[in-house]
Structures are given as C-alpha cells and as structure tokens.
CSV table of C-alpha atoms and ligand atoms in Angstrom, one decimal:
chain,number,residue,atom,x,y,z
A,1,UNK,CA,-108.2,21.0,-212.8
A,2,UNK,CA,-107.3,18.4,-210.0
A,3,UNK,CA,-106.0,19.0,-206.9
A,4,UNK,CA,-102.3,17.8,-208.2
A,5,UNK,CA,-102.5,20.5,-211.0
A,6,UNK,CA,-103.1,23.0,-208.2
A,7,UNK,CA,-100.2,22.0,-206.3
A,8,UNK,CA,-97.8,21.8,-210.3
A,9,UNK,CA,-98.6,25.2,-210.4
A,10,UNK,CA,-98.4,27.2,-207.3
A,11,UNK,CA,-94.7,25.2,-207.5
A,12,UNK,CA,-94.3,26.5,-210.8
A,13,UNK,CA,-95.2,29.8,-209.2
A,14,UNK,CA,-91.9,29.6,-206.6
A,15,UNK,CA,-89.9,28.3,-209.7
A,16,UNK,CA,-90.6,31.0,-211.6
A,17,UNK,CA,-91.4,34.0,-209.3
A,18,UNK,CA,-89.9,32.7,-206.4
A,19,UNK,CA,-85.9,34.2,-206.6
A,20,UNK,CA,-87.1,37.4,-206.7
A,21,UNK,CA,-85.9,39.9,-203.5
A,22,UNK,CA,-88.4,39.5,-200.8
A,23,UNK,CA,-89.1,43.1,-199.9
A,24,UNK,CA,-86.1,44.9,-199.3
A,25,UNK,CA,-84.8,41.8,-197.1
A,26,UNK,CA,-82.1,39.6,-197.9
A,27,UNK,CA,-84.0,36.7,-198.6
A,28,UNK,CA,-85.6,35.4,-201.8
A,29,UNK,CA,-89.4,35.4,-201.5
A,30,UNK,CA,-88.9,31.6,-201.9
A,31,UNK,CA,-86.3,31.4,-198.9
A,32,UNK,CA,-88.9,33.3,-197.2
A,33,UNK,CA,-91.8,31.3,-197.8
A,34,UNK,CA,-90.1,28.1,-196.6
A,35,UNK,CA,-89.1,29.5,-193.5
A,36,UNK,CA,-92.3,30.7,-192.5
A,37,UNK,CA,-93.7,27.2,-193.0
A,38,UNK,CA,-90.2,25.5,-191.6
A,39,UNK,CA,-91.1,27.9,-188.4
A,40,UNK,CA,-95.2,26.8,-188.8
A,41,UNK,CA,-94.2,23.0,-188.9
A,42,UNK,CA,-92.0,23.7,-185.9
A,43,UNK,CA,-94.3,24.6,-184.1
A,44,UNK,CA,-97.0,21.6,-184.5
A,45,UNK,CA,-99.5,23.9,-186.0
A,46,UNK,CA,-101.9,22.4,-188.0
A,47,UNK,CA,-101.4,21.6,-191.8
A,48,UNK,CA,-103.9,24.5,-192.8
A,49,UNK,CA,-101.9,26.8,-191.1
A,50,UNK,CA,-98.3,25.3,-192.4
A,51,UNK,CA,-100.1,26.2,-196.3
A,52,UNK,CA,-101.3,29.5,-195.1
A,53,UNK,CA,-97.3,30.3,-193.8
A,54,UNK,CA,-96.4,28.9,-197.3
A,55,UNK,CA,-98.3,30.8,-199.7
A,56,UNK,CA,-99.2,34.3,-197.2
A,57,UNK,CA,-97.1,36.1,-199.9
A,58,UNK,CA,-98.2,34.6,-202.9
A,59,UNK,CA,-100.0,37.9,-203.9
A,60,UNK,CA,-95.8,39.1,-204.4
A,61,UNK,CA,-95.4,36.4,-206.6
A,62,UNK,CA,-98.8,37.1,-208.5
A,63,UNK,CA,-98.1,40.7,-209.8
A,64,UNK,CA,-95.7,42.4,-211.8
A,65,UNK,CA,-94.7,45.6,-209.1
A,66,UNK,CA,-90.8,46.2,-208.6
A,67,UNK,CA,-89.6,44.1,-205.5
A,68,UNK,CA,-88.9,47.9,-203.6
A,69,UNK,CA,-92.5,49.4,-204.3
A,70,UNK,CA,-92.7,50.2,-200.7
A,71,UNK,CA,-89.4,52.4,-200.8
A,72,UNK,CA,-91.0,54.1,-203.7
A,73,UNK,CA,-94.6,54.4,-201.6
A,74,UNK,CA,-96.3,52.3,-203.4
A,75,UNK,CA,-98.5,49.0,-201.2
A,76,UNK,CA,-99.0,46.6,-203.8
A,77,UNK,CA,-101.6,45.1,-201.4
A,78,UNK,CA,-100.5,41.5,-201.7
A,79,UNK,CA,-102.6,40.1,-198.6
A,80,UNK,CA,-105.4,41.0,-200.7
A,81,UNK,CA,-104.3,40.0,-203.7
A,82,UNK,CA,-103.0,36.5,-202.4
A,83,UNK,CA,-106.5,36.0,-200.7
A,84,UNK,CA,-108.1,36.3,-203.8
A,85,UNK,CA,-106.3,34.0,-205.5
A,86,UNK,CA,-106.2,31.2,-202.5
A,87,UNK,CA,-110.2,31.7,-201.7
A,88,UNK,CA,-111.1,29.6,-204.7
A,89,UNK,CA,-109.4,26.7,-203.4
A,90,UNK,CA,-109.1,26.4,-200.1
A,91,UNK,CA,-111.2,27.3,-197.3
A,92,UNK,CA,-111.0,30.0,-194.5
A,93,UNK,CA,-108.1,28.3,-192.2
A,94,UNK,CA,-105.8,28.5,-195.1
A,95,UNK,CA,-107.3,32.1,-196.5
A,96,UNK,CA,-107.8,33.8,-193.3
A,97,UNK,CA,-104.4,33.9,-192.2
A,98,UNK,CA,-103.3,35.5,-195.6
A,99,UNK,CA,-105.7,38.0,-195.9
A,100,UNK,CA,-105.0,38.9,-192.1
A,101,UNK,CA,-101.5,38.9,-191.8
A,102,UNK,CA,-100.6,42.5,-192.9
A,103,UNK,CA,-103.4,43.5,-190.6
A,104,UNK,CA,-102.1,41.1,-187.7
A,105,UNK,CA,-98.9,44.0,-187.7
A,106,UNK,CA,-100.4,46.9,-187.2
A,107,UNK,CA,-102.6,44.8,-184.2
A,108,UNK,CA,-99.4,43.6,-182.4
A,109,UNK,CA,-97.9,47.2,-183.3
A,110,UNK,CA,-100.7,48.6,-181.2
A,111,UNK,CA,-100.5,46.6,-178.5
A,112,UNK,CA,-97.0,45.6,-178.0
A,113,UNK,CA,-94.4,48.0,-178.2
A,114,UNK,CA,-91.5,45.6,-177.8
A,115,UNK,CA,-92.9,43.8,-181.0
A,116,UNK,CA,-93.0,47.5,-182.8
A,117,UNK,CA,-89.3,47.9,-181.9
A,118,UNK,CA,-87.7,44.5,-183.2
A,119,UNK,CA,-89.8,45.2,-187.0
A,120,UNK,CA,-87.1,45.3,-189.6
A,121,UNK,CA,-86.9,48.6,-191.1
A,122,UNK,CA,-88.7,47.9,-194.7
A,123,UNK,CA,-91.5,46.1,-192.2
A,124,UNK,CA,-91.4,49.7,-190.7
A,125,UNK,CA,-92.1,51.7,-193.9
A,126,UNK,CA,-94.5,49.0,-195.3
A,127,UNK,CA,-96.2,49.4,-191.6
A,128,UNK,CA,-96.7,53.6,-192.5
A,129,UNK,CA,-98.1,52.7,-196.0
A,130,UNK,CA,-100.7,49.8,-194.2
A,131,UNK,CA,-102.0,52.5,-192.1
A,132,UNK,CA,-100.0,52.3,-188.9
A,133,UNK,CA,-101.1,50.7,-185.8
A,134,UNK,CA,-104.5,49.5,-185.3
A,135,UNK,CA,-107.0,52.3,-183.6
A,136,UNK,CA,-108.9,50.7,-179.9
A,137,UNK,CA,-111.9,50.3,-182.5
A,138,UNK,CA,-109.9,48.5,-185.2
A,139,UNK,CA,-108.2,46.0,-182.4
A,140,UNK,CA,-111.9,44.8,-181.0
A,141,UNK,CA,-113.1,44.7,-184.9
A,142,UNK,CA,-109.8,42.2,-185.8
A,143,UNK,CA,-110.8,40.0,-182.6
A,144,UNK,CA,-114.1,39.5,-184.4
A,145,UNK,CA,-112.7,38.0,-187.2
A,146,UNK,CA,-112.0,34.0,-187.9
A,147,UNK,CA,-108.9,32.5,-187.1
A,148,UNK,CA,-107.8,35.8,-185.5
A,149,UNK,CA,-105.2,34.5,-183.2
A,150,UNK,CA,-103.9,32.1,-185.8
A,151,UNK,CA,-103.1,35.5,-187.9
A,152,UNK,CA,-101.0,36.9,-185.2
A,153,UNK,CA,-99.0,33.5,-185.0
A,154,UNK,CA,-98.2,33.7,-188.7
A,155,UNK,CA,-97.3,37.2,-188.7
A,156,UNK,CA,-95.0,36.2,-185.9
A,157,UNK,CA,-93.4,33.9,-188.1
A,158,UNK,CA,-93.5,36.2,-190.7
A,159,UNK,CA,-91.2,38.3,-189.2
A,160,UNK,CA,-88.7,36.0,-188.2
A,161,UNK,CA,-88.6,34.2,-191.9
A,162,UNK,CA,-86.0,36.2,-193.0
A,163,UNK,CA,-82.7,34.6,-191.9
A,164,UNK,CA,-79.8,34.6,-194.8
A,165,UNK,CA,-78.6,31.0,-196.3
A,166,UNK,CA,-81.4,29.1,-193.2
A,167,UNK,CA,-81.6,25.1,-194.3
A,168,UNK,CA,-84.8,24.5,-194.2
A,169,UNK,CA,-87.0,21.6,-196.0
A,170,UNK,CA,-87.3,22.0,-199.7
A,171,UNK,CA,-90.3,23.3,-201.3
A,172,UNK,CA,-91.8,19.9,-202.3
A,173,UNK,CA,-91.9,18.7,-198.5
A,174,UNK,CA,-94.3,21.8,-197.7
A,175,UNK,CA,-95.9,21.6,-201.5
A,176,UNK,CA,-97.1,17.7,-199.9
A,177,UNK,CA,-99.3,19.7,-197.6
A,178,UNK,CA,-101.4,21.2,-199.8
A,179,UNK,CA,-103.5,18.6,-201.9
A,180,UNK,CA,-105.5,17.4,-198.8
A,181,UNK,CA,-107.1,20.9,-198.4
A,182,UNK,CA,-107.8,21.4,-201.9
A,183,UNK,CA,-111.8,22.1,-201.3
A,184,UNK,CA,-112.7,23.5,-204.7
A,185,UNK,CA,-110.7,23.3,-208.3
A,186,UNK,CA,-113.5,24.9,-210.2
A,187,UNK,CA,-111.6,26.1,-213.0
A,188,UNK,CA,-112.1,29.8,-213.0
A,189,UNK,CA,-111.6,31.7,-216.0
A,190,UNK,CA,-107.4,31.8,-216.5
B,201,FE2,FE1,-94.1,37.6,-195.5
C-alpha cells in the first residue's frame, strides 16, 4: 500500500462512517472531525498535530457500537482503538495525541474546575465511565508521557468541535496533510 492508498481510505472511512451522530452531540462525527482540525490549523500547530485532531476519533468510525453507548454505559474505548489502528502508520506525534486525548479530560478535570464545568453533558457521562478525574498520582504519571501538552491542546479543541452547520474546509484540504507523515504502509493483515 502507498501512502496515497492510505490517505483513499481513511477518506473512504468519513464517506462511509463519517454521518453518523457524534456522541450524543449534534454534530456528525465528520463535522466534528473537521472542526477539530479547522480549530488545530487555526491555531499554527504543526501538521502532525492537524492529523492527530483529524482522525482522534477514528476508533468511532472503526467499530460497529450504537452512536449512544455511553447513555447505555457502555465505553467503547475508541482512543484505544483509534491508536491502534493509526500506530502502524504514523509515528508518535500523530498517535500520541489520540491515544491521550480521553485521558487529557479527566487531567484538565482534575485540575481545572472551570474546564469541568463548561463539559457538555454526554462529555460528562462519558467522563464517569473513563474513570473520572485523574488521581495526584495519575496527573504526575500523564506529565511523563510524550507529547503530553500537545494532548491537552487537542482535547481542548475537542471540546469546542461541536458547533451546529460551522463552515469549515472540506475534508480533502485536511486529507492533504496526511501523506507527508505516512512513516510505515506495511500492509498488515486486513
Ligand atoms: Fe472528539
């Protein structure tokens, strides 16, 4: 597979996957998705980080659970999920981000309450299923990890992806991103 194919199918992914409800919000997972990486590219972050906003949720779009699992207490644990799938690709300032970014709540949950307070309220029940804030052990453990900071920047974004009928840029603009930091296409057993 070449680096083109990757990029064909993760935009396959959003064709197909991507219109389905993003969580209990009132955006499409797609909508959502652009957004985050409209808000990354906003920002000046770096191109690593405008893929990582893109595709943080791509464990949603990789599974077959009903878009309210968390209503019915169920965490489909996407971040992991999502990781998975983006770790034979890319390397870890695209993968990092993902895989931290449910834990990159409940670290901002425990140490700012005024970011607790603004969480939408399926955020809030998701938050209870994740575990809840972070313990004083967990929070020194997270600021151990690689491209810590740049997890709490995408979870910010995260939050604020989730505006009804946004413009943003289309898909292909931020699918563009993605070919340059295409380390591996090892074809993995499909
Ligand atoms: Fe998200």
């Amino acid at each position: 597979m070449t680096p083109s194919t990757l990029v064909s199918r993760i935009g396959e992914l959003f064709k197909l996957r991507g219109n389905s409800e993003y969580g209990g919000e009132s955006v499409t997972q797609l909508e959502h998705a652009l957004q985050c990486a409209a808000l990354a590219e906003q920002h000046q972050a770096p191109p690593e980080l405008i893929v990582a906003a893109l595709l943080h949720d791509v464990g949603h779009l990789l599974h077959e659970l009903p878009d309210d699992a968390p209503d019915q207490g169920v965490d489909d644990h996407h971040e992991k999920s999502g990781y998975r799938y983006l770790e034979k690709y890319f390397d870890q300032a695209v993968t990092e981000p993902v895989r931290q970014h449910v834990d990159a709540k409940r670290y901002l949950c425990a140490v700012d309450p005024e970011y607790a307070a603004q969480l939408s309220e399926p955020s809030q029940v998701s938050l209870a299923l994740q575990g809840g804030p972070m313990s004083a052990t967990e929070l020194s453990e997270f600021r151990q990890t690689p491209f810590w900071q740049e997890s709490l920047q995408l979870r910010k974004w995260d939050d604020q992806a989730k505006v009804v009928d946004l413009a943003t840029p289309p898909l292909e603009h931020f699918l563009a991103f993605i070919d340059p930091l295409v380390v591996s296409t090892d074809e993995v057993a499909q």
